[in-house]
PDB file of C-alpha atoms in Angstrom:
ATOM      1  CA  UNK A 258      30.557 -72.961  40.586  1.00  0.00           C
ATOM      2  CA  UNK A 259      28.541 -71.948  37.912  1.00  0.00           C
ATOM      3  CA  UNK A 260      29.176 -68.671  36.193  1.00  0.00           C
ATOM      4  CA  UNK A 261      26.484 -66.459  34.102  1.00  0.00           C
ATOM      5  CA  UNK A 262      27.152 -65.159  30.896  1.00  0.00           C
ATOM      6  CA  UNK A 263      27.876 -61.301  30.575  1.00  0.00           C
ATOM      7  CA  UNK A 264      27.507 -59.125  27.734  1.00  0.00           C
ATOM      8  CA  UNK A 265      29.385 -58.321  25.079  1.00  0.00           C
ATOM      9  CA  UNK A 266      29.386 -61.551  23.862  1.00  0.00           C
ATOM     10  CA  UNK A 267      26.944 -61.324  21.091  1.00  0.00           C
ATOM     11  CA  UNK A 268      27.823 -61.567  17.195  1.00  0.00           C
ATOM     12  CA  UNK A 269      25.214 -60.499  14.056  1.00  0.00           C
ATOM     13  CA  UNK A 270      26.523 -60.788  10.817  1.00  0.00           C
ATOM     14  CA  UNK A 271      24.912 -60.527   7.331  1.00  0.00           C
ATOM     15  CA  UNK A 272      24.821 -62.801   5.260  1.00  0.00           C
ATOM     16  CA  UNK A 273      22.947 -61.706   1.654  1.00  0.00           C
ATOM     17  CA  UNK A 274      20.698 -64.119  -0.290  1.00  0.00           C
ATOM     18  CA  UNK A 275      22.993 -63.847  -2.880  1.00  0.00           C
ATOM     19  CA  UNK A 276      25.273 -65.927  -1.097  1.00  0.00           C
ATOM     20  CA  UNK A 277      23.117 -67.974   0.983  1.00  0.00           C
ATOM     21  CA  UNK A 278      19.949 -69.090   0.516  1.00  0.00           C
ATOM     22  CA  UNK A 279      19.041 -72.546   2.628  1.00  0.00           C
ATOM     23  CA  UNK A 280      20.194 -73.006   6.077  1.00  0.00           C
ATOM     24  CA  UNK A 281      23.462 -75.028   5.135  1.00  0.00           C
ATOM     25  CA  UNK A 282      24.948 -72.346   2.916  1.00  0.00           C
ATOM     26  CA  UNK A 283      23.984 -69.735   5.647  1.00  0.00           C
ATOM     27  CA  UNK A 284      25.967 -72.171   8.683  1.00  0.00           C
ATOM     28  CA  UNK A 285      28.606 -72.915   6.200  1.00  0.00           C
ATOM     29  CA  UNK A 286      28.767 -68.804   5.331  1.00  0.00           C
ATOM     30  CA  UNK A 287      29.126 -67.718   9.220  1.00  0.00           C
ATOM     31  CA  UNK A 288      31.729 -70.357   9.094  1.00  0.00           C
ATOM     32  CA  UNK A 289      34.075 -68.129   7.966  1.00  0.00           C
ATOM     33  CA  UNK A 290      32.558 -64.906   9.668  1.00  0.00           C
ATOM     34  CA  UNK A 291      34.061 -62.544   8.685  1.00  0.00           C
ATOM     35  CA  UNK A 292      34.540 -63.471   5.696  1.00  0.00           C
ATOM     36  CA  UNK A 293      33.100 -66.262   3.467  1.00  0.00           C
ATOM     37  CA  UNK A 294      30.288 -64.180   2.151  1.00  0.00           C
ATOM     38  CA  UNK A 295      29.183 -63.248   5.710  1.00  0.00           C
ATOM     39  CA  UNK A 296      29.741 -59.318   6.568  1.00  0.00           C
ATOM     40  CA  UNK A 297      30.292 -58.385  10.587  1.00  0.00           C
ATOM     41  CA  UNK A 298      27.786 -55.898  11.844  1.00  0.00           C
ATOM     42  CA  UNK A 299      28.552 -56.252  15.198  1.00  0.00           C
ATOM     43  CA  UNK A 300      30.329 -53.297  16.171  1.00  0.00           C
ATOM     44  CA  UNK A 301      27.668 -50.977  14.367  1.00  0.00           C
ATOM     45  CA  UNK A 302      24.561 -52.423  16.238  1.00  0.00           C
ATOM     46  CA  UNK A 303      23.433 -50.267  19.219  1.00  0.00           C
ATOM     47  CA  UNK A 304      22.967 -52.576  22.424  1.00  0.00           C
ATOM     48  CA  UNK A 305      18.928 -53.355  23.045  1.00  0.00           C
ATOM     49  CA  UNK A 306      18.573 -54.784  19.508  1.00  0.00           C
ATOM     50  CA  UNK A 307      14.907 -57.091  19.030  1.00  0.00           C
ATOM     51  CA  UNK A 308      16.335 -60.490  16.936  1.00  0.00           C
ATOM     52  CA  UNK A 309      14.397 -63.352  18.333  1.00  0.00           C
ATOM     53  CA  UNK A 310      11.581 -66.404  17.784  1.00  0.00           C
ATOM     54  CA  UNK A 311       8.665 -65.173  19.277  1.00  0.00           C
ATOM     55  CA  UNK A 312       5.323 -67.435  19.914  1.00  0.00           C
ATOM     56  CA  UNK A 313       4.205 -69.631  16.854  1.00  0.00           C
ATOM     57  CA  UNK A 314       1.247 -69.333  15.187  1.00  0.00           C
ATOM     58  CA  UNK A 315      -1.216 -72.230  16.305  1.00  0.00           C
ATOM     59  CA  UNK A 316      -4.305 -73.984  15.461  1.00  0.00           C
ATOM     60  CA  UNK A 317      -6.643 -74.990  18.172  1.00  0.00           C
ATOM     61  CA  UNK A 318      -8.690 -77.403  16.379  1.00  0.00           C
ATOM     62  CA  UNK A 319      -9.805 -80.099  18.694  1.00  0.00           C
ATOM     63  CA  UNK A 320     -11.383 -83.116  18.043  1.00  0.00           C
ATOM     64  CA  UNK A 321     -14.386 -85.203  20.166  1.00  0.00           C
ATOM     65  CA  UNK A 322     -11.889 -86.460  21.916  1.00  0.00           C
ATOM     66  CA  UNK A 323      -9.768 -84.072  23.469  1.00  0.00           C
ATOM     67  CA  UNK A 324     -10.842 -83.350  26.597  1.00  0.00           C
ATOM     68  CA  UNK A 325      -8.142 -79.855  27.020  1.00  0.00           C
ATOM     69  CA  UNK A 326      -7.755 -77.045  24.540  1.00  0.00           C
ATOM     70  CA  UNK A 327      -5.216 -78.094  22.125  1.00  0.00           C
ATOM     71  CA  UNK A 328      -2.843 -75.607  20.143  1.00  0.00           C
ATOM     72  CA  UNK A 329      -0.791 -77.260  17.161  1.00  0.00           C
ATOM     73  CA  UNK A 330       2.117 -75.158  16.010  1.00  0.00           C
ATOM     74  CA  UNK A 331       1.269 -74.122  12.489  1.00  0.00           C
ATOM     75  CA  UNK A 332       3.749 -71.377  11.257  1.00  0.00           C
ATOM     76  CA  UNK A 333       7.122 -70.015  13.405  1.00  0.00           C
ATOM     77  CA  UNK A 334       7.360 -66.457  13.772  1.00  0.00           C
ATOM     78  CA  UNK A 335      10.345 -64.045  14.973  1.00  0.00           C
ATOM     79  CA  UNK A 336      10.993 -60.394  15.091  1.00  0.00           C
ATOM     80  CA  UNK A 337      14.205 -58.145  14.026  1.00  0.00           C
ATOM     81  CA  UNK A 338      14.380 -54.680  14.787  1.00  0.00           C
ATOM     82  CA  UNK A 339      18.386 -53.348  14.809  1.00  0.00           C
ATOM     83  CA  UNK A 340      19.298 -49.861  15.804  1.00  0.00           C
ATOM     84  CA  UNK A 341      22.583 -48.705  13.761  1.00  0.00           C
ATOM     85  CA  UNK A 342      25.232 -46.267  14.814  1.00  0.00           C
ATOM     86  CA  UNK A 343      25.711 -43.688  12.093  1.00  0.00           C
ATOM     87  CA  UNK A 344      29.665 -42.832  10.695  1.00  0.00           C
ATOM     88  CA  UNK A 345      30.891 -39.520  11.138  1.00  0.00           C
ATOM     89  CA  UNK A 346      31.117 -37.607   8.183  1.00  0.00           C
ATOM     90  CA  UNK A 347      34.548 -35.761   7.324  1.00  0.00           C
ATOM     91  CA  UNK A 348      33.713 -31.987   7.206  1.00  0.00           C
ATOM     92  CA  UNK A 349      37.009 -31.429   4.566  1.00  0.00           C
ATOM     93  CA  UNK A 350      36.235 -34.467   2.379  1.00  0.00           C
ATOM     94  CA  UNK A 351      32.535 -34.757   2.737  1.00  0.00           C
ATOM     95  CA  UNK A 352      32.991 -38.508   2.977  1.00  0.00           C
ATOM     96  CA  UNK A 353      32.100 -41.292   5.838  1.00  0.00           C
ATOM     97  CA  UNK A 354      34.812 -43.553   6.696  1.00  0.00           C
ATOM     98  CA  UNK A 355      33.999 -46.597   4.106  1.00  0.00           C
ATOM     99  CA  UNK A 356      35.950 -49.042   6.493  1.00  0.00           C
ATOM    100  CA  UNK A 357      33.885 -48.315   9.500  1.00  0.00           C
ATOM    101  CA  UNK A 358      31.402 -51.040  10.939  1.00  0.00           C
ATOM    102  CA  UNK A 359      28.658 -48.163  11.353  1.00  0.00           C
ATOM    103  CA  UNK A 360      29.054 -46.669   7.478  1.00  0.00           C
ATOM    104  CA  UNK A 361      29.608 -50.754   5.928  1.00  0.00           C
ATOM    105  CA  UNK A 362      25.546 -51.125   8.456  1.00  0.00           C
ATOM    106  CA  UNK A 363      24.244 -47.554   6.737  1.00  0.00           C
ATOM    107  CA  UNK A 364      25.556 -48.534   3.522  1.00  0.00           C
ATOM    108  CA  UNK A 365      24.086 -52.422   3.622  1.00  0.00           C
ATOM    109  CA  UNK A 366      20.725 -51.025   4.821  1.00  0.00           C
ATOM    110  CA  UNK A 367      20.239 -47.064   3.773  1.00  0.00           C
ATOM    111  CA  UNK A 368      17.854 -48.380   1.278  1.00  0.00           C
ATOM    112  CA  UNK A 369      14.803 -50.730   2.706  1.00  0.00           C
ATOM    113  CA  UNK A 370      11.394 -51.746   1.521  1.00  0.00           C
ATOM    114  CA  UNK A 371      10.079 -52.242  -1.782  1.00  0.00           C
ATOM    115  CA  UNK A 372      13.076 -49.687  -3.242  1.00  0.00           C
ATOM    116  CA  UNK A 373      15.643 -51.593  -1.630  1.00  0.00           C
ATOM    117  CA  UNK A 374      14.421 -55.277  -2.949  1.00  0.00           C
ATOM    118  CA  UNK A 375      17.330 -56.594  -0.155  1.00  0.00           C
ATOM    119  CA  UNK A 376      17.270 -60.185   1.153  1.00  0.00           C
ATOM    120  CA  UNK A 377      19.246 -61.897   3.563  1.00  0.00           C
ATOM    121  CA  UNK A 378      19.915 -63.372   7.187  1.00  0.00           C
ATOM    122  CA  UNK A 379      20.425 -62.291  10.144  1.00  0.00           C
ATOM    123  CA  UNK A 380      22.699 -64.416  11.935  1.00  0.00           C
ATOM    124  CA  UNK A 381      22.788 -64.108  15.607  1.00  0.00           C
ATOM    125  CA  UNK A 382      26.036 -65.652  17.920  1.00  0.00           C
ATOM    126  CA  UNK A 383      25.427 -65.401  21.601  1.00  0.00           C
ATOM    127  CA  UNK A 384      28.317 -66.689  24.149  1.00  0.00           C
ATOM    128  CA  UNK A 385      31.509 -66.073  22.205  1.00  0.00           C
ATOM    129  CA  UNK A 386      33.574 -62.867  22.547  1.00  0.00           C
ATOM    130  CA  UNK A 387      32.916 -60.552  19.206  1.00  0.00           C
ATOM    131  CA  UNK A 388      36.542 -60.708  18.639  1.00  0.00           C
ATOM    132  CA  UNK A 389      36.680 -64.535  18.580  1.00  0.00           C
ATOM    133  CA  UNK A 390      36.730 -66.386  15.482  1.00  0.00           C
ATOM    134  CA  UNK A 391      33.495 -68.623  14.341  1.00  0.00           C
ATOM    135  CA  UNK A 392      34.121 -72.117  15.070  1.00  0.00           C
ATOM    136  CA  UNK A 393      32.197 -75.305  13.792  1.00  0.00           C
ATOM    137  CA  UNK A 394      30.287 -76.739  16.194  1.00  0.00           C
ATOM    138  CA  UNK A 395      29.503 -73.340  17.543  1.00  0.00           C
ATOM    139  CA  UNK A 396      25.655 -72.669  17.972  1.00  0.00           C
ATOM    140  CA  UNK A 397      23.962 -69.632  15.811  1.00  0.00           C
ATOM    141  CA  UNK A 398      20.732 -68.502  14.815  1.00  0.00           C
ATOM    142  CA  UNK A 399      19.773 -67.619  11.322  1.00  0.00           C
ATOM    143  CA  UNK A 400      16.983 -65.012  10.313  1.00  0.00           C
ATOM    144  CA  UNK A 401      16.133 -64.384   6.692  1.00  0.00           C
ATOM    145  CA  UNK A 402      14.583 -61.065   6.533  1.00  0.00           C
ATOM    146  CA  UNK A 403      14.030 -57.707   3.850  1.00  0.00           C
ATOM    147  CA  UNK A 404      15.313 -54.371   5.777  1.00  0.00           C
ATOM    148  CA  UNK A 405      12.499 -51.935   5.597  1.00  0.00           C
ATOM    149  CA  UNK A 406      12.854 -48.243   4.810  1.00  0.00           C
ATOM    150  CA  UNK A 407      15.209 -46.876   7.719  1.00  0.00           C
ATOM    151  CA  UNK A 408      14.443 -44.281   9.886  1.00  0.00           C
ATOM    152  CA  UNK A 409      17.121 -41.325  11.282  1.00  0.00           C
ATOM    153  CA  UNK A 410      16.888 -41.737  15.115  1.00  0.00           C
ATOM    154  CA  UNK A 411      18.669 -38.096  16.446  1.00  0.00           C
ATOM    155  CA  UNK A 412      18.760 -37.702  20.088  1.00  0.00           C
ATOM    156  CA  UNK A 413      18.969 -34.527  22.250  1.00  0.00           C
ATOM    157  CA  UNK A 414      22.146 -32.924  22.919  1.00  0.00           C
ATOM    158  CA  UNK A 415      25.612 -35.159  22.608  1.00  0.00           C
ATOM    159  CA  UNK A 416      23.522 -37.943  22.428  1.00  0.00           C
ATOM    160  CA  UNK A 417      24.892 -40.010  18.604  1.00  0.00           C
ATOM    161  CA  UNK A 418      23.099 -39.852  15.735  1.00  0.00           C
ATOM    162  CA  UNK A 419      21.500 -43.327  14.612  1.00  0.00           C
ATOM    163  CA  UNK A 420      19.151 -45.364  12.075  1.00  0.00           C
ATOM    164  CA  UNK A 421      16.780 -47.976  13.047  1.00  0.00           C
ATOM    165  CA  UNK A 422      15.549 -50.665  10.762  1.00  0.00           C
ATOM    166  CA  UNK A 423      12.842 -52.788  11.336  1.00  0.00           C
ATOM    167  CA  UNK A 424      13.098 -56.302   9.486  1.00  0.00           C
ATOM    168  CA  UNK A 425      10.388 -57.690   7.711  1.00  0.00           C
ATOM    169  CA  UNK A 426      10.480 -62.426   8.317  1.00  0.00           C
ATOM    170  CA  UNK A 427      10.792 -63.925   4.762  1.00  0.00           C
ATOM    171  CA  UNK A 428       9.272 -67.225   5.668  1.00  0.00           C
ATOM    172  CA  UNK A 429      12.311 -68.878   6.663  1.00  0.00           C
ATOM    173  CA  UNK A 430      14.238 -69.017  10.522  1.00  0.00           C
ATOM    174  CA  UNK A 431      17.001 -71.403  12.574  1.00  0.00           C
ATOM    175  CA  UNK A 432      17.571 -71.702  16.234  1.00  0.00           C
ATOM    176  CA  UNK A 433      20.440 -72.642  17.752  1.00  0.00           C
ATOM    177  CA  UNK A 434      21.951 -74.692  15.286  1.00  0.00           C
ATOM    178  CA  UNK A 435      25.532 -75.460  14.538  1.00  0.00           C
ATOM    179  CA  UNK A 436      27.921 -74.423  12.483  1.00  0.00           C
ATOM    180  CA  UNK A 437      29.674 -76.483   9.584  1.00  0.00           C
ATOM    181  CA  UNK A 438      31.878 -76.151   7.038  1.00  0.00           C
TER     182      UNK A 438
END
């Protein structure tokens, strides 16, 4: 009988250009997620997140001959848009909890755009458990992106105080390919 797969079962880490820059250093980097030069963001990332390939760009040249439109895929594309959880801040010490998976997000991405200057990939497991280790073979995505500026997302009433950062592609995206060591 076949079974469909249920949520959570999604993994994002970060992995910065800094330690990855072509797609074998970023599958060899979520290797060893966490860990290995890739951070976990998992846990920080409000559900509803936008990290995907969306259509290519095409040409539609056609020649004498074609007798149908034809559209030749030129250029991928993909979009990222992540909405963060924001850390509580200690009223006594005035501090965030550094350890936390929603300050580690604010503190990775609190600065986007052109002040920021940040590059790195989004890497995107779908079908394992977040608690279960990254295993070669194991299929991931990889997005290399620049966080713009974030934006404070405050809700009515009890509702948690977030950031949202929209990702800006840096020419460069995987699908579903495997990781190796």
């Amino acid at each position: 009988m076949a079974k469909k797969m249920l949520p959570p079962r999604t993994n994002l880490w970060w992995v910065p250009i800094s330690v990855a820059d072509t797609e074998a250093e970023v599958l060899s980097a979520a290797l060893y997620a966490p860990g290995g030069g890739a951070i976990d963001i998992s846990c920080a990332v409000v559900s509803g997140y936008t990290l995907a390939a969306t259509d290519s760009a095409t040409d539609s040249t056609t020649s004498i001959c074609d007798t149908t439109a034809a559209n030749t895929p030129t250029q991928d594309n993909f979009e990222a848009d992540l909405t963060f959880f924001r850390e509580h801040i200690d009223e006594v010490t005035g501090k965030a909890d550094a350890t936390s998976p929603y300050e580690i997000a604010f503190q990775l991405f609190k600065v986007g755009g052109a002040r920021g200057n940040i590059t790195g990939w989004l890497v995107e497991r779908v079908g394992y458990p977040q608690t279960a280790a990254a295993a070669e073979g194991q299929p991931v995505s990889g997005y290399l992106v620049m966080p713009d500026n974030p934006r404070t997302i405050i809700g009515e009433g009890t509702a948690t105080i977030q950031f949202g950062v929209k990702f800006m592609p840096q020419g460069k995206m995987f699908t579903n390919q495997n990781l190796t060591a």
